[in-house]
Coordinates of C-alpha atoms in Angstrom, one line a residue:
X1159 CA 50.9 -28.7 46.1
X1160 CA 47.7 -30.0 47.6
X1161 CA 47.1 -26.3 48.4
X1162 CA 47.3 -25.3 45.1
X1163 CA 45.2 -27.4 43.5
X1164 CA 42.4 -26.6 46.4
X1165 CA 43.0 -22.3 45.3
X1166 CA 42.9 -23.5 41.1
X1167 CA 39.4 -25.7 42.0
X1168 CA 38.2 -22.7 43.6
X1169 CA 38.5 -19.9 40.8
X1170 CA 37.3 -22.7 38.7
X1171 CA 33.9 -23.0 40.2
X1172 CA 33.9 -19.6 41.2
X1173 CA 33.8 -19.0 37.6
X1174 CA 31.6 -21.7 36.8
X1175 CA 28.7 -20.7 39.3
X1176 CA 28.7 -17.6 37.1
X1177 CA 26.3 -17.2 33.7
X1178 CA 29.5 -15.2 32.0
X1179 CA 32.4 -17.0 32.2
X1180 CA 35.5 -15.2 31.2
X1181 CA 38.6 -16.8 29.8
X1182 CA 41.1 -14.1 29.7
X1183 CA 40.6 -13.4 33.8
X1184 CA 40.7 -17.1 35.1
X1185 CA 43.8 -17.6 32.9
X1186 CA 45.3 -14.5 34.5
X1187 CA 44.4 -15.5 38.2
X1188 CA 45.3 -19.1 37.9
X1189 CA 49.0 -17.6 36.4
X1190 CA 49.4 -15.4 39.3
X1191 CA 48.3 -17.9 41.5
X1192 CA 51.3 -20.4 40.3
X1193 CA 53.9 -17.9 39.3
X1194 CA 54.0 -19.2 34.9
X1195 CA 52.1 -19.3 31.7
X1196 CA 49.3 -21.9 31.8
X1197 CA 48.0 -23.1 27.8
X1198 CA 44.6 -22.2 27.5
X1199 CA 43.8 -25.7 26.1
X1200 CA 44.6 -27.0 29.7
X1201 CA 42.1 -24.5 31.5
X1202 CA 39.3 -24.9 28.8
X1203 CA 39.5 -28.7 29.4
X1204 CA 39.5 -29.0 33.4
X1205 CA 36.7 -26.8 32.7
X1206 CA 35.1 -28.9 30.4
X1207 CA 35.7 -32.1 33.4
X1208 CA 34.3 -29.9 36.0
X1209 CA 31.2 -28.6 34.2
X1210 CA 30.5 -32.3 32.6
X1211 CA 30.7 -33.2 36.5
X1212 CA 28.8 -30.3 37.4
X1213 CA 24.8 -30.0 38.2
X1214 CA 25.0 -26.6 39.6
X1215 CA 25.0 -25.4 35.5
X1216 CA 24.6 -26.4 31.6
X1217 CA 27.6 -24.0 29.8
X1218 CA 29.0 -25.0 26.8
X1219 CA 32.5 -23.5 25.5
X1220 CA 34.2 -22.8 22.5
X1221 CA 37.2 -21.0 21.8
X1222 CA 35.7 -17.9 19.5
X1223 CA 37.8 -15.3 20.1
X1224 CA 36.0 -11.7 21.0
X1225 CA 37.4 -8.1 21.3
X1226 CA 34.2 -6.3 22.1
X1227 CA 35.2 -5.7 25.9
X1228 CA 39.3 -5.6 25.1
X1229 CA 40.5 -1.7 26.4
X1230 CA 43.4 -2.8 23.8
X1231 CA 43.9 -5.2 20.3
X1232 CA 46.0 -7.8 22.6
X1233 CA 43.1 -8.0 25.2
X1234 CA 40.8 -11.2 23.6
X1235 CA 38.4 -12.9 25.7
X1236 CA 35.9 -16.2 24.9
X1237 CA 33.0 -15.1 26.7
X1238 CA 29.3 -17.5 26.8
X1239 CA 26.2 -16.9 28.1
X1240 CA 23.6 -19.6 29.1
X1241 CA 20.2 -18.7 28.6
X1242 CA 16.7 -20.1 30.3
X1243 CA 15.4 -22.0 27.2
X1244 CA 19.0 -24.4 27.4
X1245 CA 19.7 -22.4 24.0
X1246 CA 24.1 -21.6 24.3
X1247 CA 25.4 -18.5 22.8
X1248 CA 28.3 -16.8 22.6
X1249 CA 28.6 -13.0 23.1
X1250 CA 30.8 -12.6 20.5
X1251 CA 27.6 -14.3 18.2
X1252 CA 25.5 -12.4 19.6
X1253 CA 27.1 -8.8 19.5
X1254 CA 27.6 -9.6 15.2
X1255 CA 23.5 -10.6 14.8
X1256 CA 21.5 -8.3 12.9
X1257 CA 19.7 -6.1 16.0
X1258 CA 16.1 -7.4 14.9
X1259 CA 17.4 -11.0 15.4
X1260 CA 19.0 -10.1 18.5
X1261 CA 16.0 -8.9 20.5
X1262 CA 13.8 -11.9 19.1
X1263 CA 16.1 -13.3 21.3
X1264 CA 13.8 -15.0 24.5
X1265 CA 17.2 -14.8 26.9
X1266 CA 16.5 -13.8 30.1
X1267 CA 19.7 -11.2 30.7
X1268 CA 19.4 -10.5 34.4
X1269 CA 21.8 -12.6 35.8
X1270 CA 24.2 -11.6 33.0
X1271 CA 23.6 -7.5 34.3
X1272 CA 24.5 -8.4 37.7
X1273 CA 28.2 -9.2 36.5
X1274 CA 30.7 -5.7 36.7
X1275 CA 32.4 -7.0 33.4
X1276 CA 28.8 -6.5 31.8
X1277 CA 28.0 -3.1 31.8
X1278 CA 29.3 -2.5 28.0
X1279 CA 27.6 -5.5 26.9
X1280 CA 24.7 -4.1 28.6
X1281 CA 25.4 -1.0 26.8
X1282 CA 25.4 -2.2 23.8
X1283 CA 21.7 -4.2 24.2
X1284 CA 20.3 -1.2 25.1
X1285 CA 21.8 0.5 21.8
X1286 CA 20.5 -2.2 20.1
X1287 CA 16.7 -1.8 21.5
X1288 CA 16.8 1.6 20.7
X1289 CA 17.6 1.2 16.8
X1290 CA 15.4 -1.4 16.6
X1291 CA 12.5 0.9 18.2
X1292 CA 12.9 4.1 16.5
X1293 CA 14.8 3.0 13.1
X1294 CA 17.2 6.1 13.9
X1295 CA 14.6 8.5 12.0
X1296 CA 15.9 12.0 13.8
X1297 CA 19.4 11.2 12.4
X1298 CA 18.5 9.7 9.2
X1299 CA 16.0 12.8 8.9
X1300 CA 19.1 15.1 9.7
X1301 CA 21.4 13.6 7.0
X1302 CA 18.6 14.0 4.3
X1303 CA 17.8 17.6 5.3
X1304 CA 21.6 18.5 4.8
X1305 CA 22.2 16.4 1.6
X1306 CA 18.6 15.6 0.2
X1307 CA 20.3 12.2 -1.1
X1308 CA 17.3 9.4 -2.5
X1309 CA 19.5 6.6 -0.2
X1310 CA 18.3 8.8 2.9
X1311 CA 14.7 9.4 1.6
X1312 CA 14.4 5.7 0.8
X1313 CA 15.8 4.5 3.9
X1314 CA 13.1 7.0 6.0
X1315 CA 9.8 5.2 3.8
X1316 CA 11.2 1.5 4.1
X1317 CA 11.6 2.7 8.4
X1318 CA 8.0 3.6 8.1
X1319 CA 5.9 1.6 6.6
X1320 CA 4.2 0.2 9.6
X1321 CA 3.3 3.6 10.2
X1322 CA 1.6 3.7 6.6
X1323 CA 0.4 0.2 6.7
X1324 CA -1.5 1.3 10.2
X1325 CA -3.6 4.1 8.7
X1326 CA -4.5 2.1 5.2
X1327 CA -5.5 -0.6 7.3
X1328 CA -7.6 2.2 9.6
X1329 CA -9.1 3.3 6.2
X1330 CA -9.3 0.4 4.2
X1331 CA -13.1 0.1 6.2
X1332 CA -14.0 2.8 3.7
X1333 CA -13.2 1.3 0.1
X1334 CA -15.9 -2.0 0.5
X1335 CA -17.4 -2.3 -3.3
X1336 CA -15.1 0.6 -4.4
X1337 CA -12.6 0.8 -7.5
X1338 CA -9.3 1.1 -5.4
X1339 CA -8.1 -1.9 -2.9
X1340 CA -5.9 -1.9 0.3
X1341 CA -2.9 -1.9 -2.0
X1342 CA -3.6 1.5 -3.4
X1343 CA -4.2 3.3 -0.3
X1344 CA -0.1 1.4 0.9
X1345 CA 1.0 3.3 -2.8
X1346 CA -1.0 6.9 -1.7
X1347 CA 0.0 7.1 1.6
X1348 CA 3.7 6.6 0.9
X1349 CA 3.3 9.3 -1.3
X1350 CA 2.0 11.2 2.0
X1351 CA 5.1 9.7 3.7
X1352 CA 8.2 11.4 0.8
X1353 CA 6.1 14.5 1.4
X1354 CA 6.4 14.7 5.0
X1355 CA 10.0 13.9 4.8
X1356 CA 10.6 16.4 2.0
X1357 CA 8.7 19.2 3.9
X1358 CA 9.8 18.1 7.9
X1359 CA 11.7 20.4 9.5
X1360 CA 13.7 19.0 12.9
X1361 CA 14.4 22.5 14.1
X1362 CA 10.4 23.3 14.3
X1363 CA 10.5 20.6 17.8
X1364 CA 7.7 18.9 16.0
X1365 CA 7.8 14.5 16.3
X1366 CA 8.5 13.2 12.9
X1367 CA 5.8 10.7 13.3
X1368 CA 3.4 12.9 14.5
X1369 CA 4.2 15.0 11.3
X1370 CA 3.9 12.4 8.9
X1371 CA 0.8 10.6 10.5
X1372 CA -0.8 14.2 9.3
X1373 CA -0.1 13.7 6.0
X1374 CA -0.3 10.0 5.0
X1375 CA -4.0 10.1 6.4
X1376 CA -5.0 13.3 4.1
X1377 CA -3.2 11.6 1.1
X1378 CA -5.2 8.2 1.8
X1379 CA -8.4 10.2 2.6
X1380 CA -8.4 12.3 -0.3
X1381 CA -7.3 9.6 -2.5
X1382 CA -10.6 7.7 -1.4
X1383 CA -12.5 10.6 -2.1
X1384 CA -11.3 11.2 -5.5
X1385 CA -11.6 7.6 -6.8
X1386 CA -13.4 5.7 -4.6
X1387 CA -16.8 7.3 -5.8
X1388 CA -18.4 7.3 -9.5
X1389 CA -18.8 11.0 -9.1
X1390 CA -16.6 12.8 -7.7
X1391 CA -17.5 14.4 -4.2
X1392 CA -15.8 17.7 -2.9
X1393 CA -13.4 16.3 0.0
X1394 CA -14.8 19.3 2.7
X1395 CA -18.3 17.7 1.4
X1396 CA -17.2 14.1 1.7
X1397 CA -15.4 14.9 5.7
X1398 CA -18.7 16.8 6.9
X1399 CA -20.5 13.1 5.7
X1400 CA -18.1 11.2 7.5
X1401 CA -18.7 13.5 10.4
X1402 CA -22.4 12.8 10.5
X1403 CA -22.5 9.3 10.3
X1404 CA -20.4 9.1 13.1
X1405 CA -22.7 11.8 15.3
X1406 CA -25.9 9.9 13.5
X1407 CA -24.4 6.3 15.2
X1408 CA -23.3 8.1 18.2
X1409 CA -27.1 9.9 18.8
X1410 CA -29.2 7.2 17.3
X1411 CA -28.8 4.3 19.9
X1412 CA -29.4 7.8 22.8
X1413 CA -32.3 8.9 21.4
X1414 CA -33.5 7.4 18.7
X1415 CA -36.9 9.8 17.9
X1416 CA -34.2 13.1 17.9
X1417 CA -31.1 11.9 16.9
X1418 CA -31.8 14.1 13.7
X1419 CA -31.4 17.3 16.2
X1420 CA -29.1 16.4 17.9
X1421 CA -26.7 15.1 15.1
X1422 CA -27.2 19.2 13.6
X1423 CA -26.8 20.8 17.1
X1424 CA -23.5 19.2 17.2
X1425 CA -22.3 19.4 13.5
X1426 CA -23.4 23.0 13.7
X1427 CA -25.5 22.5 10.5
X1428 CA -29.1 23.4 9.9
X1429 CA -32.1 20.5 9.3
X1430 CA -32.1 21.9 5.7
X1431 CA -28.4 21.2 5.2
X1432 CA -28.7 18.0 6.6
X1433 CA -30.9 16.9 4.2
X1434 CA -29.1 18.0 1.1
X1435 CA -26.1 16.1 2.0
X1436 CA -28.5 12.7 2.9
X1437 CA -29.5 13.6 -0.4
X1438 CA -26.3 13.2 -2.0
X1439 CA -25.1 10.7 0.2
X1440 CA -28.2 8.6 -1.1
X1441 CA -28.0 9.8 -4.8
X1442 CA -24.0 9.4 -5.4
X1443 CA -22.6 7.2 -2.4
X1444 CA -24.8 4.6 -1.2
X1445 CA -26.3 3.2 -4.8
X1446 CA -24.2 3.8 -7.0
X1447 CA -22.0 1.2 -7.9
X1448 CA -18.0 1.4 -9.4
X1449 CA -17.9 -0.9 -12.6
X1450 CA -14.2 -1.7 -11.4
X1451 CA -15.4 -3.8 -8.6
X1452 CA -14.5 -6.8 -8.1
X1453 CA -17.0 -9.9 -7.7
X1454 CA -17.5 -13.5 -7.0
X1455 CA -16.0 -16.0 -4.5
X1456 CA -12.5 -15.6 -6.5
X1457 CA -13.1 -11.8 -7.1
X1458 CA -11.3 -12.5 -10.4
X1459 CA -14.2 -11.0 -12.2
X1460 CA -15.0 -7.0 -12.8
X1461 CA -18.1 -5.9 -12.9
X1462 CA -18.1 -4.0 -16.2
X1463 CA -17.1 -7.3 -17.5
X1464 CA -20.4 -8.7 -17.1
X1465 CA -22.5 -5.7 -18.7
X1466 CA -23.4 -6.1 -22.4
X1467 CA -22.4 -3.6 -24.2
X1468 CA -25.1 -2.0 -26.4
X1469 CA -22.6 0.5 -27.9
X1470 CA -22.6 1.4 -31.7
X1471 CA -19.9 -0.8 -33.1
X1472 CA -16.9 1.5 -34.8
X1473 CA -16.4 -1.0 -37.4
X1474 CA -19.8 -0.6 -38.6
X1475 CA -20.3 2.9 -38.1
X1476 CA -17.4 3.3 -40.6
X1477 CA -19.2 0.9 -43.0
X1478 CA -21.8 3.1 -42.7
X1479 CA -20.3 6.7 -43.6
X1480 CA -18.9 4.8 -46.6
X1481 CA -22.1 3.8 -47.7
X1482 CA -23.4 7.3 -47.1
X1483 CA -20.9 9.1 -48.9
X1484 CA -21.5 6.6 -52.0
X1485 CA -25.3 7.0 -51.8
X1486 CA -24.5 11.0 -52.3
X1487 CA -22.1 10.6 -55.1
X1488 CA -24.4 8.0 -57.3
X1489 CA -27.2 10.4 -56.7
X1490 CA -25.2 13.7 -57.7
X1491 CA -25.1 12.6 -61.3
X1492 CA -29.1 12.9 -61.7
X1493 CA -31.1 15.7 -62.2
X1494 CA -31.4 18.2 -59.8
X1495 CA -35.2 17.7 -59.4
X1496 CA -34.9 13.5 -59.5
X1497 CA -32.2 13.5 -57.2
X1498 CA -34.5 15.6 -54.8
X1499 CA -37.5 13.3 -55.2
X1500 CA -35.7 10.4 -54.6
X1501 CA -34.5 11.9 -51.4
X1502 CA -37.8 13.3 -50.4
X1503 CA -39.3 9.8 -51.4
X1504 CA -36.8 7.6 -49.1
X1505 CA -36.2 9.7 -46.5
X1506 CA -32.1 9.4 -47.7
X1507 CA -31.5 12.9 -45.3
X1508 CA -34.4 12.7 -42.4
X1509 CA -35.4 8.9 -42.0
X1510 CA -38.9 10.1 -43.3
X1511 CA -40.4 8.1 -46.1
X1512 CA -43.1 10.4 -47.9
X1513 CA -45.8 9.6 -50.1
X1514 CA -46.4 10.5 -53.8
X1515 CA -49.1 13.4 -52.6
X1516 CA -46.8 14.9 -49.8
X1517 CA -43.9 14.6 -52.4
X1518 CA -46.3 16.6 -55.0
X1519 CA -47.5 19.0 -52.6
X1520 CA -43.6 20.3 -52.3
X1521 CA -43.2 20.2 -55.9
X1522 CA -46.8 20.9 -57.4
X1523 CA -47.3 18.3 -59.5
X1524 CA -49.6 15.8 -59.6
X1525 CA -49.2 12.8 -58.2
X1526 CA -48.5 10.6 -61.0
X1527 CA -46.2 13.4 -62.4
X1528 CA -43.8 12.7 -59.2
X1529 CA -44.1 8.9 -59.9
X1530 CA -43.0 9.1 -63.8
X1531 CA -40.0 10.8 -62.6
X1532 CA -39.1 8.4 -59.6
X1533 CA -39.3 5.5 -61.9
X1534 CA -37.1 7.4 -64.5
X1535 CA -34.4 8.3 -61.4
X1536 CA -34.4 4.2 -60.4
X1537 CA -33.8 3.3 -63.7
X1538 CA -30.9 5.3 -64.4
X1539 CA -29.7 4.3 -60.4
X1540 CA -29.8 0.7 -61.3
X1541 CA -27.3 0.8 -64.2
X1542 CA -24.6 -0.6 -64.0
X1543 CA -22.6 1.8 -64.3
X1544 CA -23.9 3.3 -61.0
X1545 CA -24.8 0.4 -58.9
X1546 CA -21.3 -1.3 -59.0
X1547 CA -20.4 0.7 -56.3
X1548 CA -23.0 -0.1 -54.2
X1549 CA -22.5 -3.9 -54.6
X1550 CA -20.2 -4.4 -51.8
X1551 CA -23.0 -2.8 -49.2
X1552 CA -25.5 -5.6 -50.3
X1553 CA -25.4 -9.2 -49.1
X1554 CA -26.1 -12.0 -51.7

């Protein structure tokens, strides 16, 4: 009996000395070993004595049952794992957390890879990385090239968008005191993203990312170019500026009194060239100023917001036409000649007041002539019967 108990102790703490203790082998050996069935309750709590009694190790049990290793649906183990940071897991919560959660993980699995019984788990770890690392694009990618469903398309931007994000936030440097923000070049180069995926083709032996890195960057660069001026600049125009800044910051800091040359020898542009597109560079790009942008410590405030506006009013230009049209109709019912000397004399068509001679010259007649008639014309005009609808123009 004595005997016994010594072979039980053993497989006990040679199971105890081990990270991965599993339930389903020490039950078998310690049935084999004594010739019956043993309750599990029993083993779990001499384990429990031993380990409470135990320096050697810190693992904690529980009876969650586990079929990830089983070769058949009978075959259930409780397997645990005891990590550096004193943090005690089971395998079977670990293999059901969401992958991302899983290798957040700060477990150090080496002892756990020693163990024969861990290859699968092992396996399955690895399987694990390489979702989380490359989002299964070249499947995903496959499934939408044979179907062309949206769930596909809209799982391969939500996979990427670090891949957009990385570029917007490369480009961003670009859009200081411009009408469009970081959030509008996320929007564009998304756009570059659908395309790529609508127009990728797996059989070419091209890298998806590579592919789409091509097009989210023209879609954000263009878009910059587009919008993020006042006037409009060509983009093969606004990419040979961009080249010669860079040179111009490259040369300048070499040689400082021929940078000039030296910016042209390598941009394979002549000094003429050069200075045209300073020239618009200066006269389009560097003062001019988007209304749209924001300002102040809040930037809450636009700056078109701040601009009087020294506009014709529509409301009053409407008054005005009225008025106009009025004017003509009250003057239609005089005479020919006093409706023209009254036009002549107040400048009703041109804004040019003329005098009683000038009006004369036009008509020959004399000056007082012209003057008899005007006063004839005002008297008639200031009837009522004609200047009740001009009332309403007047302020009392």
């Amino acid at each position: 009996m004595r005997e016994i108990e010594e072979k039980i102790e053993k497989i006990v703490n040679k199971y105890i000395s081990r990270n991965l203790i599993n339930m389903h082998e020490i039950k078998n050996e310690i049935e084999m070993l004594i010739g019956h069935n043993v309750d599990i309750n029993l083993i779990e709590s001499y384990l429990n004595d031993k380990i409470d009694n135990s320096k050697q190790c810190d693992i904690k049990l529980n009876r969650n049952s586990y079929n990830a290793f089983a070769n058949t649906q009978n075959d259930k183990r409780d397997m645990y794992i005891k990590d550096d940071n004193e943090n005690n897991l089971s395998v079977y919560e670990m293999i059901n957390m969401d992958p991302e959660d899983l290798l957040n993980l700060d477990i150090n699995f080496n002892n756990l890879y020693t163990e024969e019984e861990s290859n699968q788990y092992k396996n399955r770890c690895e399987e694990f990385e390489s979702i989380h690392k490359y989002k299964d694009n070249k499947i995903i990618l496959g499934q939408y090239e044979k179907t062309k469903e949206n769930k596909f398309l809209n799982e391969l931007v939500q996979n990427n968008q670090k891949l957009v994000r990385k570029y917007a936030n490369i480009y961003s440097k670009y859009i200081d005191g411009k009408a469009i923000d970081y959030d509008d070049l996320i929007q564009v180069g998304n756009l570059g993203l659908i395309k790529a995926i609508e127009r990728f083709k797996s059989e070419k032996g091209t890298a998806f990312s590579t592919y789409a890195t091509l097009w989210i960057k023209q879609f954000i660069f263009k878009e910059i170019m587009d919008k993020g001026n006042t006037v409009r600049i060509p983009v093969h125009l606004s990419e040979l500026m961009l080249k010669i800044r860079k040179l111009e910051n490259k040369y300048y800091n070499i040689d400082s009194n021929n940078y000039i040359r030296l910016v042209c020898k390598e941009a394979r542009i002549s000094l003429e060239k050069y200075n045209e597109i300073k020239t618009v560079y200066s006269l389009f790009i560097e003062k001019m100023v988007h209304l749209d942008v924001p300002i102040g410590e809040d930037r809450d405030t636009d700056l078109k917001n701040l601009i009087v506006d020294i506009g014709v009013d529509v409301f009053d230009e409407v008054i005005k036409i009225d008025c106009r049209e009025k004017i003509d109709n009250i003057l239609g019912t005089l005479k020919p000649r006093e409706e023209a000397i009254i036009r002549l004399r107040f400048g009703i068509d041109d804004n040019i007041d003329r005098t009683l001679e000038q009006v004369g010259e036009i008509f020959h007649l004399t000056r007082e002539r012209i003057r008899q008639i005007e006063v004839k014309a005002l008297r008639k005009l200031r009837h009522h019967s004609r200047s009740k609808y001009l009332k309403d123009f007047f302020y009392t």
